[in-house]
mmCIF file of C-alpha atoms in Angstrom:
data_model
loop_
_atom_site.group_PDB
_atom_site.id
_atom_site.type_symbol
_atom_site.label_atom_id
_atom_site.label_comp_id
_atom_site.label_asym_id
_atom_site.label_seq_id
_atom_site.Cartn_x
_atom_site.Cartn_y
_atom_site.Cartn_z
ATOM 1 C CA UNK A 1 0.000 0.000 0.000
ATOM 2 C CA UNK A 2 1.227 3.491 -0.536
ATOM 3 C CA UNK A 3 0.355 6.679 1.282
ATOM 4 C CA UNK A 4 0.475 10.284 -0.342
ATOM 5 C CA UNK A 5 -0.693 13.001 1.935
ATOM 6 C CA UNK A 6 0.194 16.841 2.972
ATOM 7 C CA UNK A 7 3.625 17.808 4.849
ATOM 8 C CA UNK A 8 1.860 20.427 6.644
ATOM 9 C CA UNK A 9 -1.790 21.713 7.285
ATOM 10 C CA UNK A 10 -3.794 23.708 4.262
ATOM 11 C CA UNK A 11 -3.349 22.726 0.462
ATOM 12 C CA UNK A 12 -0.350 20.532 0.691
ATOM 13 C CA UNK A 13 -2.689 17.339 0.706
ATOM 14 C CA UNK A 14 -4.015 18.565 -2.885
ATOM 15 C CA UNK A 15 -0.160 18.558 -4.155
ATOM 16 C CA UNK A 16 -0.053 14.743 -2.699
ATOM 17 C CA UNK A 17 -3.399 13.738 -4.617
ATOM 18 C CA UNK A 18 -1.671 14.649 -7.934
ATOM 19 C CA UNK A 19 0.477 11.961 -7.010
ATOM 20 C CA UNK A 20 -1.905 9.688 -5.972
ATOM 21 C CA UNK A 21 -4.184 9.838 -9.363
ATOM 22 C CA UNK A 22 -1.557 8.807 -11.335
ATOM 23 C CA UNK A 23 -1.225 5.710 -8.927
ATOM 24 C CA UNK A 24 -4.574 4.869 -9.329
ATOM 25 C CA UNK A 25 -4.360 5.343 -13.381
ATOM 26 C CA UNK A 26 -1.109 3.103 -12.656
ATOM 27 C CA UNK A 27 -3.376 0.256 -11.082
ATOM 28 C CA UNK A 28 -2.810 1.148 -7.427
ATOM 29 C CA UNK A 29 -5.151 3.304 -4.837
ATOM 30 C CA UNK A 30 -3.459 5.122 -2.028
ATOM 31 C CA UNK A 31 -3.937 5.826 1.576
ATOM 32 C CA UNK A 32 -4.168 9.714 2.456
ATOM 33 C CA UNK A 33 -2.403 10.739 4.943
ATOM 34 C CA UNK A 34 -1.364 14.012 6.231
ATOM 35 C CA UNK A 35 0.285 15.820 9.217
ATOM 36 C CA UNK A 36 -1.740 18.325 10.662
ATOM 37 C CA UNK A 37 -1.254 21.267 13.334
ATOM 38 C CA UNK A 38 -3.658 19.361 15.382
ATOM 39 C CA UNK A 39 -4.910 17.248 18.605
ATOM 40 C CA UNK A 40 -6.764 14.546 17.931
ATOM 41 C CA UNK A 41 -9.693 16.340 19.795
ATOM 42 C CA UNK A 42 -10.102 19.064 18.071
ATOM 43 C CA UNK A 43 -11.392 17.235 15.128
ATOM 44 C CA UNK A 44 -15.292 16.336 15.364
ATOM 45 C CA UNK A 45 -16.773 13.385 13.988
ATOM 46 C CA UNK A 46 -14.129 11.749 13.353
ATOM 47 C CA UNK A 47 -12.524 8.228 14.224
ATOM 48 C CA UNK A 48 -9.536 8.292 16.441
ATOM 49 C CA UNK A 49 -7.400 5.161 15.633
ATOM 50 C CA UNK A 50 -4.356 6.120 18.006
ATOM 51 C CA UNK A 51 -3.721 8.902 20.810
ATOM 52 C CA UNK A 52 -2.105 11.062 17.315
ATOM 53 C CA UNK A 53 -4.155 9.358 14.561
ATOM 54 C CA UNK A 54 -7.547 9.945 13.417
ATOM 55 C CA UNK A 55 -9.640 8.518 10.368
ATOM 56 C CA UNK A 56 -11.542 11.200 8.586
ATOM 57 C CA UNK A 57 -14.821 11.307 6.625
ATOM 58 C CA UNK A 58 -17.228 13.775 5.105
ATOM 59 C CA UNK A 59 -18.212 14.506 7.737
ATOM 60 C CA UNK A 60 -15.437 15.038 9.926
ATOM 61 C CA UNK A 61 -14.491 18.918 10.881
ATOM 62 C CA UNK A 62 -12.735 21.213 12.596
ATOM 63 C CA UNK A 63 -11.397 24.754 13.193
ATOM 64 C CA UNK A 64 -9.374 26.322 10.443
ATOM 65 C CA UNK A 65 -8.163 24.948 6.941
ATOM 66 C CA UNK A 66 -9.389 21.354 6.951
ATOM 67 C CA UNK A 67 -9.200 19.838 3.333
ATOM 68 C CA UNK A 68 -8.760 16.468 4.538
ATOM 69 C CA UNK A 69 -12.689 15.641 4.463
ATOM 70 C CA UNK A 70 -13.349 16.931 1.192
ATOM 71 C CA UNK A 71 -10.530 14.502 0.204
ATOM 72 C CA UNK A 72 -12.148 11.552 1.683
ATOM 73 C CA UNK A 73 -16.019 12.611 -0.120
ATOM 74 C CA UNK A 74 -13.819 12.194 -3.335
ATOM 75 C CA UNK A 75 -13.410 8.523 -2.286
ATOM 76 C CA UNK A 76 -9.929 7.768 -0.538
ATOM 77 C CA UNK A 77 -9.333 6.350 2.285
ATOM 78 C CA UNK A 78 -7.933 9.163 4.731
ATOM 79 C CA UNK A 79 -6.714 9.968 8.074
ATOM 80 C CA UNK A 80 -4.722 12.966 9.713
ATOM 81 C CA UNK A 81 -1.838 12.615 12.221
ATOM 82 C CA UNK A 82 -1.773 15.667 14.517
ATOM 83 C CA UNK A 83 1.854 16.460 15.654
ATOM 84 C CA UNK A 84 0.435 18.549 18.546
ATOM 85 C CA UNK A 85 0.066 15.050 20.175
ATOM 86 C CA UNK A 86 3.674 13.749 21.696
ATOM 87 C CA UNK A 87 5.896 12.369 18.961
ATOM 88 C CA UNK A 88 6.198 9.517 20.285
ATOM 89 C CA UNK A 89 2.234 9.273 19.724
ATOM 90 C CA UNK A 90 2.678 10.543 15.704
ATOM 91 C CA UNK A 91 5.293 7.336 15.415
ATOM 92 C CA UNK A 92 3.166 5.010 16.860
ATOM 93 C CA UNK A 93 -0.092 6.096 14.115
ATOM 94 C CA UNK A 94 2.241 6.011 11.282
ATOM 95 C CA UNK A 95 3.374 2.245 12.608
ATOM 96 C CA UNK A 96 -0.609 1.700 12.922
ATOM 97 C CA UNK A 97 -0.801 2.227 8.811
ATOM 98 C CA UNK A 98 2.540 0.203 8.274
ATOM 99 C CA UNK A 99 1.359 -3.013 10.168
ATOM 100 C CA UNK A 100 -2.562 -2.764 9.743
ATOM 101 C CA UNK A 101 -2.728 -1.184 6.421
ATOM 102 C CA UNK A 102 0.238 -2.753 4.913
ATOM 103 C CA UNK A 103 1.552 0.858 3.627
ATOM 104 C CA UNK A 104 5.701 0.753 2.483
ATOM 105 C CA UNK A 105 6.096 3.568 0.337
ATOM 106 C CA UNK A 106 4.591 7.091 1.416
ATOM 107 C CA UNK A 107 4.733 10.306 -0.506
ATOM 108 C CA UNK A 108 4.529 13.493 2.056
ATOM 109 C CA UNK A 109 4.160 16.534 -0.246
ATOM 110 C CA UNK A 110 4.782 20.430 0.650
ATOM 111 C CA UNK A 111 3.511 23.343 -1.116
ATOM 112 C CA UNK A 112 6.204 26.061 -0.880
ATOM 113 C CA UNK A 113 9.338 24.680 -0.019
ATOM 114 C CA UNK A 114 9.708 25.230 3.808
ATOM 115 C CA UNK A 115 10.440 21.792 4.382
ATOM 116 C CA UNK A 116 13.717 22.088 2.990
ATOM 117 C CA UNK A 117 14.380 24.618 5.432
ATOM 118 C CA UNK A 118 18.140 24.152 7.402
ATOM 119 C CA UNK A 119 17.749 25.913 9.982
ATOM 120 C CA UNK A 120 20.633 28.509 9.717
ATOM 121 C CA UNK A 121 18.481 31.135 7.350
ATOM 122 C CA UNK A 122 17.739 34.507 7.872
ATOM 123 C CA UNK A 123 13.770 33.288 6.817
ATOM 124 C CA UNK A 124 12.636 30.460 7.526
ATOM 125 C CA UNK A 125 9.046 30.268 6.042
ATOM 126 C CA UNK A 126 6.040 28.455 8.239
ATOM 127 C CA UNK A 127 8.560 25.085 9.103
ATOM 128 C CA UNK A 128 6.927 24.003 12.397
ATOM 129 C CA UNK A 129 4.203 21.343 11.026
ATOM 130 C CA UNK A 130 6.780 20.487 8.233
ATOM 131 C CA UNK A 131 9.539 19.938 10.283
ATOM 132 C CA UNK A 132 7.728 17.901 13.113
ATOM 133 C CA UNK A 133 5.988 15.627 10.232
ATOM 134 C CA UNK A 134 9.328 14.867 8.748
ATOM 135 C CA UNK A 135 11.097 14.125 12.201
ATOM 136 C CA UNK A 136 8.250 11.664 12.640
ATOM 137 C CA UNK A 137 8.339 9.932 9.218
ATOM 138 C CA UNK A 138 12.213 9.839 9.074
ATOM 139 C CA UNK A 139 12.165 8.287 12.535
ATOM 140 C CA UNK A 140 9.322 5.715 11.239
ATOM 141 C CA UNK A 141 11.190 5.130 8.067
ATOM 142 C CA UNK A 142 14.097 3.643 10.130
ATOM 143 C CA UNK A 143 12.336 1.813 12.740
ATOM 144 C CA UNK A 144 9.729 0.073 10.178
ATOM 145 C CA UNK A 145 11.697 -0.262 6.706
ATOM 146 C CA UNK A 146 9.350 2.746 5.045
ATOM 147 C CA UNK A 147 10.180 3.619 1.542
ATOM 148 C CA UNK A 148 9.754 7.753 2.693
ATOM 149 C CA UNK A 149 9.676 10.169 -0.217
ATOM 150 C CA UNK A 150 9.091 14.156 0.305
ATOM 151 C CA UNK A 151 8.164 15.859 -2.847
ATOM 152 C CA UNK A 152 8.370 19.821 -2.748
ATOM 153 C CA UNK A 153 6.101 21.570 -5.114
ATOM 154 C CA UNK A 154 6.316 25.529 -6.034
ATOM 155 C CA UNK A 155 9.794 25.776 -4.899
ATOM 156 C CA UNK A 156 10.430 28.708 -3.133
ATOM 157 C CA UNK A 157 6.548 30.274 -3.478
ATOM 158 C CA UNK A 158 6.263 30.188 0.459
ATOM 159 C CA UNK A 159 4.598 33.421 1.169
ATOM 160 C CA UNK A 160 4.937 34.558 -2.496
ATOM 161 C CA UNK A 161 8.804 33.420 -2.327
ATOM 162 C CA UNK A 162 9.586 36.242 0.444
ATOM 163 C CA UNK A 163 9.240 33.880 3.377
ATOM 164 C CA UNK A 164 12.136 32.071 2.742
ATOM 165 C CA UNK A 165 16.321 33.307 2.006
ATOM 166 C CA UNK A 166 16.255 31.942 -2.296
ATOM 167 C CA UNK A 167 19.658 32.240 -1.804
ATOM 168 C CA UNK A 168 19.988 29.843 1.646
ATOM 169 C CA UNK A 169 17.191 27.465 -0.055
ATOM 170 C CA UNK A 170 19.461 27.196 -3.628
ATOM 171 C CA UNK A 171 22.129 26.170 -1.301
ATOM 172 C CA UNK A 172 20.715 23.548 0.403
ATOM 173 C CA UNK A 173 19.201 22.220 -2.166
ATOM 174 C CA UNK A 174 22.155 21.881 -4.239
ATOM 175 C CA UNK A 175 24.200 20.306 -1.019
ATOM 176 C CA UNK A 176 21.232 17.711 -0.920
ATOM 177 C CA UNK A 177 21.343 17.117 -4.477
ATOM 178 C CA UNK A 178 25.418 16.562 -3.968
ATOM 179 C CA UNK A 179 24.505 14.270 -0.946
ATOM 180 C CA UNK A 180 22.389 11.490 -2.893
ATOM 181 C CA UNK A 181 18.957 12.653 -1.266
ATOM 182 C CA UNK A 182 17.429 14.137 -4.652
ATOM 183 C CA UNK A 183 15.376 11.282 -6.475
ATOM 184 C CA UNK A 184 13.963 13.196 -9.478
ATOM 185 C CA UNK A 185 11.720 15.562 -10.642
ATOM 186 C CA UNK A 186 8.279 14.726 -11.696
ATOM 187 C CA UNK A 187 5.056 16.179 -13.323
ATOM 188 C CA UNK A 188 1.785 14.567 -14.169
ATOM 189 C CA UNK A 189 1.341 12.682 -17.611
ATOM 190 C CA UNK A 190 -0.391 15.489 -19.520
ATOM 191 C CA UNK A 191 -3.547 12.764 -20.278
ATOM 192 C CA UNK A 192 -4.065 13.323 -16.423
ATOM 193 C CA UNK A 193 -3.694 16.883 -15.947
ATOM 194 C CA UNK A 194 -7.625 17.987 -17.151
ATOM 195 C CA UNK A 195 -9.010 15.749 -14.009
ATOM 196 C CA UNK A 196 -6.269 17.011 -11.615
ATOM 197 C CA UNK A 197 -7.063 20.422 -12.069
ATOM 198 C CA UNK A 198 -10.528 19.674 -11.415
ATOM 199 C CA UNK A 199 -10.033 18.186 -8.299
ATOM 200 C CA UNK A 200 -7.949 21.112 -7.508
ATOM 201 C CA UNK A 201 -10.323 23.448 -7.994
ATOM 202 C CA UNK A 202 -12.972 21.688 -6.251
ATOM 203 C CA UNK A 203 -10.716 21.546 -3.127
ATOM 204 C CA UNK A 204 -10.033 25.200 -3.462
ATOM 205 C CA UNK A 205 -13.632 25.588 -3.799
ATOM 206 C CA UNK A 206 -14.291 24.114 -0.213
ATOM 207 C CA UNK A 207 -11.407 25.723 1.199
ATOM 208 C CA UNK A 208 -8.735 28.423 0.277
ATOM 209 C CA UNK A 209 -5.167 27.957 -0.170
ATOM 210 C CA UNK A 210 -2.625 29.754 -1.124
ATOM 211 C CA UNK A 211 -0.118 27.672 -2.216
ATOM 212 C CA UNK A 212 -2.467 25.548 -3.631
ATOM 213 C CA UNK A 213 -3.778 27.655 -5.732
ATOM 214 C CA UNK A 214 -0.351 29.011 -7.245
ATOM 215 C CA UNK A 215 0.449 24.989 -7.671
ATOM 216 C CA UNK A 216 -2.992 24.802 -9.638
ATOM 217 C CA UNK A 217 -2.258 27.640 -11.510
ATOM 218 C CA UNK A 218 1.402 26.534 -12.780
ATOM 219 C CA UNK A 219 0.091 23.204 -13.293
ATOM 220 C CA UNK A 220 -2.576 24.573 -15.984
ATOM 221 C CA UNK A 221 -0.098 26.536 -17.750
ATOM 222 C CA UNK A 222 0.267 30.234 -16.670
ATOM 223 C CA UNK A 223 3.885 31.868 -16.270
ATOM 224 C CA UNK A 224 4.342 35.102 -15.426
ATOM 225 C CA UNK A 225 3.566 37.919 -12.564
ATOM 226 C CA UNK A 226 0.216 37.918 -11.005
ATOM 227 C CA UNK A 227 -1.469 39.625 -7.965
ATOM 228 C CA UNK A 228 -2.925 36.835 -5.332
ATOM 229 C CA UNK A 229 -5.205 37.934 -2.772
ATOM 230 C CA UNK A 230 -5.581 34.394 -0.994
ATOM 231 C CA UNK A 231 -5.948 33.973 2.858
ATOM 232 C CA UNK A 232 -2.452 35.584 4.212
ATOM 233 C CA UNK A 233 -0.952 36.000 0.450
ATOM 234 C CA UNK A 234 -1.603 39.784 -0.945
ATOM 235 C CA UNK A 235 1.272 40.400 -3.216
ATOM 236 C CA UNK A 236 2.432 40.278 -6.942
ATOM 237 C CA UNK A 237 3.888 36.858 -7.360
ATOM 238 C CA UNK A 238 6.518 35.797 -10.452
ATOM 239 C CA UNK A 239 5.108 32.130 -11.227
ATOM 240 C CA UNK A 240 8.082 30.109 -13.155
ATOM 241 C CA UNK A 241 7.443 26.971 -15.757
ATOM 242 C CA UNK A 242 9.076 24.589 -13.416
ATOM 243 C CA UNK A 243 6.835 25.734 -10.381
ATOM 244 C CA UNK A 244 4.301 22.961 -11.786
ATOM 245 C CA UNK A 245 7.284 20.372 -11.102
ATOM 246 C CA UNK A 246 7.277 18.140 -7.448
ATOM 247 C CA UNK A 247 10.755 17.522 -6.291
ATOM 248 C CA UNK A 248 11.248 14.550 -5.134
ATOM 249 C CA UNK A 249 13.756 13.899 -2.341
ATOM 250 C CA UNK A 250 14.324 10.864 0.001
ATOM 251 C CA UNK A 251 12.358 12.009 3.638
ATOM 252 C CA UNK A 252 15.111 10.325 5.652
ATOM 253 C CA UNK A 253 18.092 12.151 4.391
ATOM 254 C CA UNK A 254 16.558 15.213 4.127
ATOM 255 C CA UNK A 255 15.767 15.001 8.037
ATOM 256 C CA UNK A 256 19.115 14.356 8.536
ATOM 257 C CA UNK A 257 20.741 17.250 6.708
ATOM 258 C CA UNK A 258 18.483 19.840 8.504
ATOM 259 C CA UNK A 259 19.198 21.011 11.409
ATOM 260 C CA UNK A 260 15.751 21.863 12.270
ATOM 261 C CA UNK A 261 14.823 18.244 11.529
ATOM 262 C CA UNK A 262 17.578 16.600 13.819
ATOM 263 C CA UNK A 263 16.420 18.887 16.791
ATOM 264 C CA UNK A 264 12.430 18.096 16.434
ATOM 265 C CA UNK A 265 13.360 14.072 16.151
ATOM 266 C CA UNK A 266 15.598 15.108 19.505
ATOM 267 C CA UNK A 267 13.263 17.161 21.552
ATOM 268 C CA UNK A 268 9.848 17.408 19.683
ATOM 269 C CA UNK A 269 8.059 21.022 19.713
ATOM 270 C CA UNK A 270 10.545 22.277 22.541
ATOM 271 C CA UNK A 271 13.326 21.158 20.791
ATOM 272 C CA UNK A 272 12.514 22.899 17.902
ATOM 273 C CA UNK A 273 11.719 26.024 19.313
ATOM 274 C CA UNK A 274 15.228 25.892 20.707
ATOM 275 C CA UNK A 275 16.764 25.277 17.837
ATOM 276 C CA UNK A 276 15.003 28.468 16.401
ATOM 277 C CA UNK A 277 15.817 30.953 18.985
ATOM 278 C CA UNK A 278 19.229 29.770 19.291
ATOM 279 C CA UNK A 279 19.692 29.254 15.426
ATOM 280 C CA UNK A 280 23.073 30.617 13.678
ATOM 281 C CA UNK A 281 22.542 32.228 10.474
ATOM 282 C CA UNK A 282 24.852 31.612 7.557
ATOM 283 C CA UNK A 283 25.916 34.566 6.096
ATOM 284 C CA UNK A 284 26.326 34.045 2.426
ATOM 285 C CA UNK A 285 28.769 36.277 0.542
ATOM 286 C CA UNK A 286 27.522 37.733 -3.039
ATOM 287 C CA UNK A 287 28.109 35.190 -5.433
ATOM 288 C CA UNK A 288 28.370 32.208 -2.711
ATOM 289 C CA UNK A 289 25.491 30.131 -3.649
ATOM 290 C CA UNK A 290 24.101 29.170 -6.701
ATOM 291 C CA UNK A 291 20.982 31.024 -8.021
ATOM 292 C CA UNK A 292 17.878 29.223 -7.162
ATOM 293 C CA UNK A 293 17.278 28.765 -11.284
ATOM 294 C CA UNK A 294 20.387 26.916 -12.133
ATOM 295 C CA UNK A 295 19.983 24.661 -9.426
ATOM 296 C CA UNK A 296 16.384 24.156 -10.934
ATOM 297 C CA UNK A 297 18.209 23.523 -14.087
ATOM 298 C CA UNK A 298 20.254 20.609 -12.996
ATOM 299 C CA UNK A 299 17.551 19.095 -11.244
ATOM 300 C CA UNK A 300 15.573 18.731 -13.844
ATOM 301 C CA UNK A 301 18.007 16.250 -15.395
ATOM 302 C CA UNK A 302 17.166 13.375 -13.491
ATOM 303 C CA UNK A 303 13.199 12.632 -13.525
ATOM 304 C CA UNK A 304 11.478 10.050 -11.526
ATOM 305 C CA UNK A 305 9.709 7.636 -12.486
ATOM 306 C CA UNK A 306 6.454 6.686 -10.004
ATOM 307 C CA UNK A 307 5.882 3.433 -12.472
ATOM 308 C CA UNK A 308 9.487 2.128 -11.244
ATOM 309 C CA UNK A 309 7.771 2.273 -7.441
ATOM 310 C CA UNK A 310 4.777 0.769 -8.128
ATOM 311 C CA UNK A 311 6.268 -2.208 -9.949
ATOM 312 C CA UNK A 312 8.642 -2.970 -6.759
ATOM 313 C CA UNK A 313 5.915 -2.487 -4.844
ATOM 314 C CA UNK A 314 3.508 -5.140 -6.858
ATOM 315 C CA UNK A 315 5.785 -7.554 -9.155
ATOM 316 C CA UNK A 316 4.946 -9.147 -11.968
#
């Protein structure tokens, strides 16, 4: 079984379910899952599996952005892990899916790029869902034999691309990329792209997302400068050709090589916070790191290719 589900709360489920209809067109329905800013009790009518995991329906709500039940009325499976619970508690749900539901492979997708966040920038985007979620997966990955995959959509975007240092992110994405943890790039077969972007838009006509919608946009073909005026977005935002592309990277490493990451798998919520206040940012001379483009450019050399995982997944 496979999972493919947000990184954090908001629209970063709909970047997963992109994924996830081309698994189904390959032969294979996923699991949704997704880490949420949550406890388990804040979400009403829903079925709580463990103390950090909860199965979702229709009609399951809560406060806030909460796509995850307009997911499961379009027929998947789907449950939220809430990484307000203990970590501990978040590892344990994630096992729950491994042993009862049989998932080895899970694609955890972010909308904006925050999850590739270091932890020695000057901006640092909205990382605390992102970074919890990965510390749990990474830490499941190695104590249950996962197959983790994090795939990073609109690159950069997060908060119109002035929450996070371009420069810092180009960086670290290029020592990742030098490290073995980049997989590939992929996009959706173009045969698929008409019925993604209509589940897309009828997410984003349930609830509003910003990066979301900039992912939906990209993905139906506009480049260029627009104005978005979409929940804490107001700005003119430059919208590249290879925003419509998910990165691919392996979850595990990518924990490993943030310091943000290392410190949440450490000391959970406190830990991170720590590591925030106490953070040393790298001062990057003019010139130091790559720009954020020609990284883009070699990274777009090596795709991926989902068919390879499904066919290890289910020989012939």
């Amino acid at each position: 079984m496979i999972v493919v589900g947000g990184l954090g709360r908001g629209g970063d489920v709909g970047g997963g379910l992109v994924i996830g209809l081309h698994l189904m067109r390959l032969g294979v329905k996923p699991i949704v899952a997704s880490f949420l800013r949550c406890k388990t009790g804040s979400i009403v009518n829903g079925e709580n599996i463990t103390e950090a995991l909860v199965r979702v329906t229709p009609r399951s709500y809560s406060s806030g952005r909460f796509f995850e039940p307009h997911v499961s009325g379009l027929g998947f499976e789907t449950y939220v892990l809430c990484v307000e619970e203990r970590k501990e508690d978040v590892v344990k749900g994630i096992e729950w899916l491994v042993r009862k539901r049989r998932v080895r492979v899970w694609f955890a997708t972010d909308l904006g790029g925050d999850s590739l966040v270091k932890g020695d920038e000057p901006l640092v985007g909205s990382y605390k869902t992102d970074m919890r979620a990965l510390a749990a997966l990474s830490e499941a990955i190695e104590k249950y034999g996962l197959k983790g995959f994090l795939a990073v959509g609109v690159l950069g975007l997060e908060g119109g691309g002035k929450e996070l240092s371009q420069a810092h992110l180009a960086n670290h994405v290029m020592e990742l990329y030098m490290d073995g943890a980049y997989r590939g790039y992929y996009v959706p077969p173009k045969n698929l792209v008409s019925s993604i972007m209509n589940m897309l838009s009828y997410l984003l006509g349930r609830q509003r997302s910003a990066m979301l919608t900039l992912y939906r946009d990209t993905l139906g073909g506009f480049v260029g400068r627009r104005r978005y005026d979409v929940v804490y977005l107001h700005d003119i935002v430059e919208i590249k050709p290879w925003h419509k592309v998910l990165f691919i990277f392996d979850a595990g490493m990518t924990c490993e090589r943030s310091i943000f990451c290392r410190k949440a798998r450490e000391g959970w919520s406190h830990g991170l916070r720590r590591a925030a206040r106490n953070r040393k940012i790298k001062r990057l001379k003019k010139g130091e790191a790559p720009k954020l483009d020609s990284v883009v450019e070699i990274l777009m050399r090596r795709p991926f290719h989902l068919e390879r995982i499904v066919k290890e997944l289910i020989p012939t």
